[in-house]
PDB file of C-alpha atoms in Angstrom:
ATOM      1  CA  UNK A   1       0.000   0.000   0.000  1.00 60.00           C
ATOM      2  CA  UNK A   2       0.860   3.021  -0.768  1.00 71.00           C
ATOM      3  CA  UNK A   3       1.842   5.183   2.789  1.00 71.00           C
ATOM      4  CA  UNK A   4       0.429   9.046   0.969  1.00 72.00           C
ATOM      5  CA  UNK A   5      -2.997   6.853   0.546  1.00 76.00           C
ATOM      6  CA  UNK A   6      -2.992   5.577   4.244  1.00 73.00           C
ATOM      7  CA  UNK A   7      -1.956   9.750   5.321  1.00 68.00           C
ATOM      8  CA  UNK A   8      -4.528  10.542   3.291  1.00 72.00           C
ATOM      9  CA  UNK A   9      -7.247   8.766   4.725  1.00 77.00           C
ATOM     10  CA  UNK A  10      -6.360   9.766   8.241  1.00 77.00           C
ATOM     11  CA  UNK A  11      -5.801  13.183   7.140  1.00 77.00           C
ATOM     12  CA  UNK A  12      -2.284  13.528   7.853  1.00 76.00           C
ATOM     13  CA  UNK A  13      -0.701  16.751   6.484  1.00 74.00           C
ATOM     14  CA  UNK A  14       3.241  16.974   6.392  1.00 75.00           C
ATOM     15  CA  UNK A  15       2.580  19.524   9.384  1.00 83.00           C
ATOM     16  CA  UNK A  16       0.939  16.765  11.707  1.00 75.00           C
ATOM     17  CA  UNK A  17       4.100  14.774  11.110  1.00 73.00           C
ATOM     18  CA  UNK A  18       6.438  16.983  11.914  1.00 77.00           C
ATOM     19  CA  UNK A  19       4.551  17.343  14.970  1.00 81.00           C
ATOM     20  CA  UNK A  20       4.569  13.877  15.818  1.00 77.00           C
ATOM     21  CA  UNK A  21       8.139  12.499  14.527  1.00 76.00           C
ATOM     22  CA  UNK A  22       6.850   8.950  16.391  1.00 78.00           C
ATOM     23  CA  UNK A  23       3.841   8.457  13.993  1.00 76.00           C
ATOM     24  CA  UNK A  24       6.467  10.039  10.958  1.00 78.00           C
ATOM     25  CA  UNK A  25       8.826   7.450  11.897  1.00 77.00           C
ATOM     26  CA  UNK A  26       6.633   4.838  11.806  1.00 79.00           C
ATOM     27  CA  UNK A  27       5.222   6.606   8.430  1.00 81.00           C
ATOM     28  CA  UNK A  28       8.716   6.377   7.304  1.00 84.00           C
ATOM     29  CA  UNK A  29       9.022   3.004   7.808  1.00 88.00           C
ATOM     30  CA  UNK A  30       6.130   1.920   5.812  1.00 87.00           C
ATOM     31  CA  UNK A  31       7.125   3.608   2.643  1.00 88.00           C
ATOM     32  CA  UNK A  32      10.856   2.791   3.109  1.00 91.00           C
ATOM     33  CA  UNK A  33       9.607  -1.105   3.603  1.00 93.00           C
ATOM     34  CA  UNK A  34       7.888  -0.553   0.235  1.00 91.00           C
ATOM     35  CA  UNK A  35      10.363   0.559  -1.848  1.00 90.00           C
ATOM     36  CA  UNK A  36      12.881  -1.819  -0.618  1.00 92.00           C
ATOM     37  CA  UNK A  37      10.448  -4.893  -1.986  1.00 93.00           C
ATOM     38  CA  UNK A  38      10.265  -3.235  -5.012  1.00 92.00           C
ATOM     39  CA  UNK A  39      14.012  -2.753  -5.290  1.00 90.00           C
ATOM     40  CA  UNK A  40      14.343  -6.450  -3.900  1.00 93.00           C
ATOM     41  CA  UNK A  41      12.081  -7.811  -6.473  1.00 93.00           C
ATOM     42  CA  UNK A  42      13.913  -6.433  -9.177  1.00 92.00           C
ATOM     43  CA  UNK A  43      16.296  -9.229  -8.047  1.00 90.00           C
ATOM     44  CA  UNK A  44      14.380 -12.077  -7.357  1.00 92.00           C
ATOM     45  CA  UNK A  45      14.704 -11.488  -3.674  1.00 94.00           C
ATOM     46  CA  UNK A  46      12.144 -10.972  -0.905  1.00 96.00           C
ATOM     47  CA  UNK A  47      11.523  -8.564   2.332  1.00 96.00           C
ATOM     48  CA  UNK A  48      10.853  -9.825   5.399  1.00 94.00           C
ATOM     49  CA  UNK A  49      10.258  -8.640   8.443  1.00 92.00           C
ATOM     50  CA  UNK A  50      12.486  -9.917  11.755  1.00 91.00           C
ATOM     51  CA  UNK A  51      11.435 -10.358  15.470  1.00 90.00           C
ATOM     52  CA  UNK A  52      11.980 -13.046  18.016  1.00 86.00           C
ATOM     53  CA  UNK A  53      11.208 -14.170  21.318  1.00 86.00           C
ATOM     54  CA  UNK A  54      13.346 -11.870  23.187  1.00 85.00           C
ATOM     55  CA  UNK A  55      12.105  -8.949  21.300  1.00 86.00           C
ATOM     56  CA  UNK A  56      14.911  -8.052  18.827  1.00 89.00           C
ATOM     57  CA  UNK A  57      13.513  -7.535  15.875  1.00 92.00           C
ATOM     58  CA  UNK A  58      14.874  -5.939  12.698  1.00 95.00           C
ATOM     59  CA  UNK A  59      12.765  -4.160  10.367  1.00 94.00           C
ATOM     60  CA  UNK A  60      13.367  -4.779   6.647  1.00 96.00           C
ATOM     61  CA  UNK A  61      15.355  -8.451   5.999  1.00 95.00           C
ATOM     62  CA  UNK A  62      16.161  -8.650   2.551  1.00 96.00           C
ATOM     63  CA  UNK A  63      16.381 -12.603   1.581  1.00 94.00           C
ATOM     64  CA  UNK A  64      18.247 -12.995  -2.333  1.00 93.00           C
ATOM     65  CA  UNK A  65      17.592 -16.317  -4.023  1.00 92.00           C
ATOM     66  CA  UNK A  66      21.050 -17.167  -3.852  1.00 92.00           C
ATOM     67  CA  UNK A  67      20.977 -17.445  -0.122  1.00 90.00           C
ATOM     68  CA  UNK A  68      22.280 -14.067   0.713  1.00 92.00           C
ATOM     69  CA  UNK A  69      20.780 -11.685   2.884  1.00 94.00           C
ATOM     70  CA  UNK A  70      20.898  -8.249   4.405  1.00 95.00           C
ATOM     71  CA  UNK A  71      19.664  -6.678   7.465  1.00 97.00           C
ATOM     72  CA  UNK A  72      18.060  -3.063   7.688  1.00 97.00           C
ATOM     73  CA  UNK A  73      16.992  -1.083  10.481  1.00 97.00           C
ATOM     74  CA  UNK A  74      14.883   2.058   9.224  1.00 96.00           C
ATOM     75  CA  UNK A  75      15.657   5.644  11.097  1.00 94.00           C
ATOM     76  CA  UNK A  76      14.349   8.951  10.336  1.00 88.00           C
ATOM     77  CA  UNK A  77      17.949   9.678  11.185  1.00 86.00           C
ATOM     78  CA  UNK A  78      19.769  11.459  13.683  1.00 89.00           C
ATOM     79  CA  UNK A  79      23.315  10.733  14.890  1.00 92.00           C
ATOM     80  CA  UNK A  80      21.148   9.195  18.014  1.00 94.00           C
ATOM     81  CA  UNK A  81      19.037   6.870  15.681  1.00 93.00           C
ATOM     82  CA  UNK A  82      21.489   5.465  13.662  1.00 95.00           C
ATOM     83  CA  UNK A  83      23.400   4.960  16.832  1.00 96.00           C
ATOM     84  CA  UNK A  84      20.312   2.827  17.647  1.00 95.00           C
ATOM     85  CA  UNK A  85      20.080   0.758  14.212  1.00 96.00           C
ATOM     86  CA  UNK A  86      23.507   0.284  14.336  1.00 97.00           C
ATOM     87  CA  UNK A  87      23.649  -1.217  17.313  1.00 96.00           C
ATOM     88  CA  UNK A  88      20.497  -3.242  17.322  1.00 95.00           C
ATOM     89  CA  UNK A  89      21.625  -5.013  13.518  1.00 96.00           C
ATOM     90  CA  UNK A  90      25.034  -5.843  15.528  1.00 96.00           C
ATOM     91  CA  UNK A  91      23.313  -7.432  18.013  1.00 94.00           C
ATOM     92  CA  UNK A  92      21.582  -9.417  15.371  1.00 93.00           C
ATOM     93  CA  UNK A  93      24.501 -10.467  13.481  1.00 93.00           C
ATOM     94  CA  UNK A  94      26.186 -11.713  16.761  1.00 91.00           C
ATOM     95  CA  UNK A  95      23.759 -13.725  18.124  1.00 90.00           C
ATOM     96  CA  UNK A  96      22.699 -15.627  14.352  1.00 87.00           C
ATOM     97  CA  UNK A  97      26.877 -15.883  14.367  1.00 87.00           C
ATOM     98  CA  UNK A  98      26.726 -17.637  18.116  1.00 85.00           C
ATOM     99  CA  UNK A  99      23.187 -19.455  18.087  1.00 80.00           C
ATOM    100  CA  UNK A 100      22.266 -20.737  14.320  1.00 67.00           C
ATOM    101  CA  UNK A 101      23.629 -22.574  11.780  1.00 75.00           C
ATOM    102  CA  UNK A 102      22.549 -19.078   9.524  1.00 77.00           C
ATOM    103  CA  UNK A 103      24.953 -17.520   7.552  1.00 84.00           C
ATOM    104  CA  UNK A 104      25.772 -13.749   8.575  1.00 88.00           C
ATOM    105  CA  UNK A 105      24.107 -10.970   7.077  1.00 93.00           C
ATOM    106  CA  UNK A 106      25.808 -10.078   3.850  1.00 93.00           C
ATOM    107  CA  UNK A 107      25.398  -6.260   4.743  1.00 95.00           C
ATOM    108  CA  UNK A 108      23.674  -4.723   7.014  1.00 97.00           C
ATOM    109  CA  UNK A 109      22.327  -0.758   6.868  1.00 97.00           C
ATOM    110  CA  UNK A 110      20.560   1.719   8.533  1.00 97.00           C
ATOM    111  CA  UNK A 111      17.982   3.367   5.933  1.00 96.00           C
ATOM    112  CA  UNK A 112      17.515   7.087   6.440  1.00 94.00           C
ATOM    113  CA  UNK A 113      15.427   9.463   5.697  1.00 89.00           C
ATOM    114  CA  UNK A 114      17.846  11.856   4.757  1.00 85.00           C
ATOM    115  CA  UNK A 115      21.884  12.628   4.750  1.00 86.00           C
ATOM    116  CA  UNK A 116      24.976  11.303   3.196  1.00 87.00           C
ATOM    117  CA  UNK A 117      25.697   7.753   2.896  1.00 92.00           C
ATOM    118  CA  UNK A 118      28.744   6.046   4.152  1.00 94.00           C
ATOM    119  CA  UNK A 119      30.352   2.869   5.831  1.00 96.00           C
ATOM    120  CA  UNK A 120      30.924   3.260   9.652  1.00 96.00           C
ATOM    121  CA  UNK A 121      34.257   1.526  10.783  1.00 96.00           C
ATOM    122  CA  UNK A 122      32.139  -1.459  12.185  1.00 95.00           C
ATOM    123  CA  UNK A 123      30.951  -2.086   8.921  1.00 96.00           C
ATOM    124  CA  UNK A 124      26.988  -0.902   9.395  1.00 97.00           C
ATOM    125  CA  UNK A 125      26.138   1.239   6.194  1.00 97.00           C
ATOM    126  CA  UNK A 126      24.267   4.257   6.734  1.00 96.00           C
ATOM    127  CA  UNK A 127      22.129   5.402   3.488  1.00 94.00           C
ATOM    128  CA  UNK A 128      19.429   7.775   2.803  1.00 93.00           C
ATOM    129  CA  UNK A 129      16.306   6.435   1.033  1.00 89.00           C
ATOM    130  CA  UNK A 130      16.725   8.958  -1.834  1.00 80.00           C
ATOM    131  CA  UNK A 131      20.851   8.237  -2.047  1.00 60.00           C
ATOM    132  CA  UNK A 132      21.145   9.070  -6.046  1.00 56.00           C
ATOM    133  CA  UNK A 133      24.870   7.536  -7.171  1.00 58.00           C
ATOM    134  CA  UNK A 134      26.575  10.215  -9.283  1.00 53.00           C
TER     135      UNK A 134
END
């Protein structure tokens, strides 16, 4: 679905949101989720959502047929946030590397909604949703 037509119906203007950067982020989300299985698609691959028993959860899993896979936290963005999604896909990674017979996550990003995108030294990506390679 698309996330304008769900605003829409609630009548949510760009003002409410920025008001509310809770209900934005979880806005956010939604549309960022979207795009991603569109992108995914293009390559055969799938998006999945993760969450488990102890409540660690990750919010856009990207599954390729070929086995690989990448894990995405989604942040409006903020040095605090992406401090958050980095830290919450490392904890993912380590316990699938200590627990499972999974292979590790073949990336693993935060997905903004805005900035520049680069690699932090522990290997988390940090992108915005419209990144445009030049």
């Amino acid at each position: 679905m698309d996330t304008s037509i769900a605003c829409r119906s609630l009548n949510v203007t760009p003002e409410d949101l920025l008001r509310d950067l809770n209900s934005f982020g979880l806005f956010f989300e939604d549309m960022a989720v979207r795009d991603l299985r569109v992108y995914a698609s293009a390559l055969g691959g799938e998006v999945r959502h993760y969450r488990d028993n102890a409540g660690l959860e990750c919010d856009a899993v990207v599954h390729l047929e070929d086995g690989r896979w990448g894990a995405i936290e989604i942040k409006l963005g903020g040095d605090e946030l992406i401090e958050e999604g980095a830290r919450s896909l490392k904890t993912l990674k380590k316990k699938i590397e200590e627990k499972s017979d999974e292979k590790s996550p073949s990336f693993m990003m935060v997905l903004t909604a805005v900035g520049g995108a680069y690699q932090r030294e522990d290997g988390v990506y940090v992108a915005p949703i419209n990144f445009v390679r030049t």
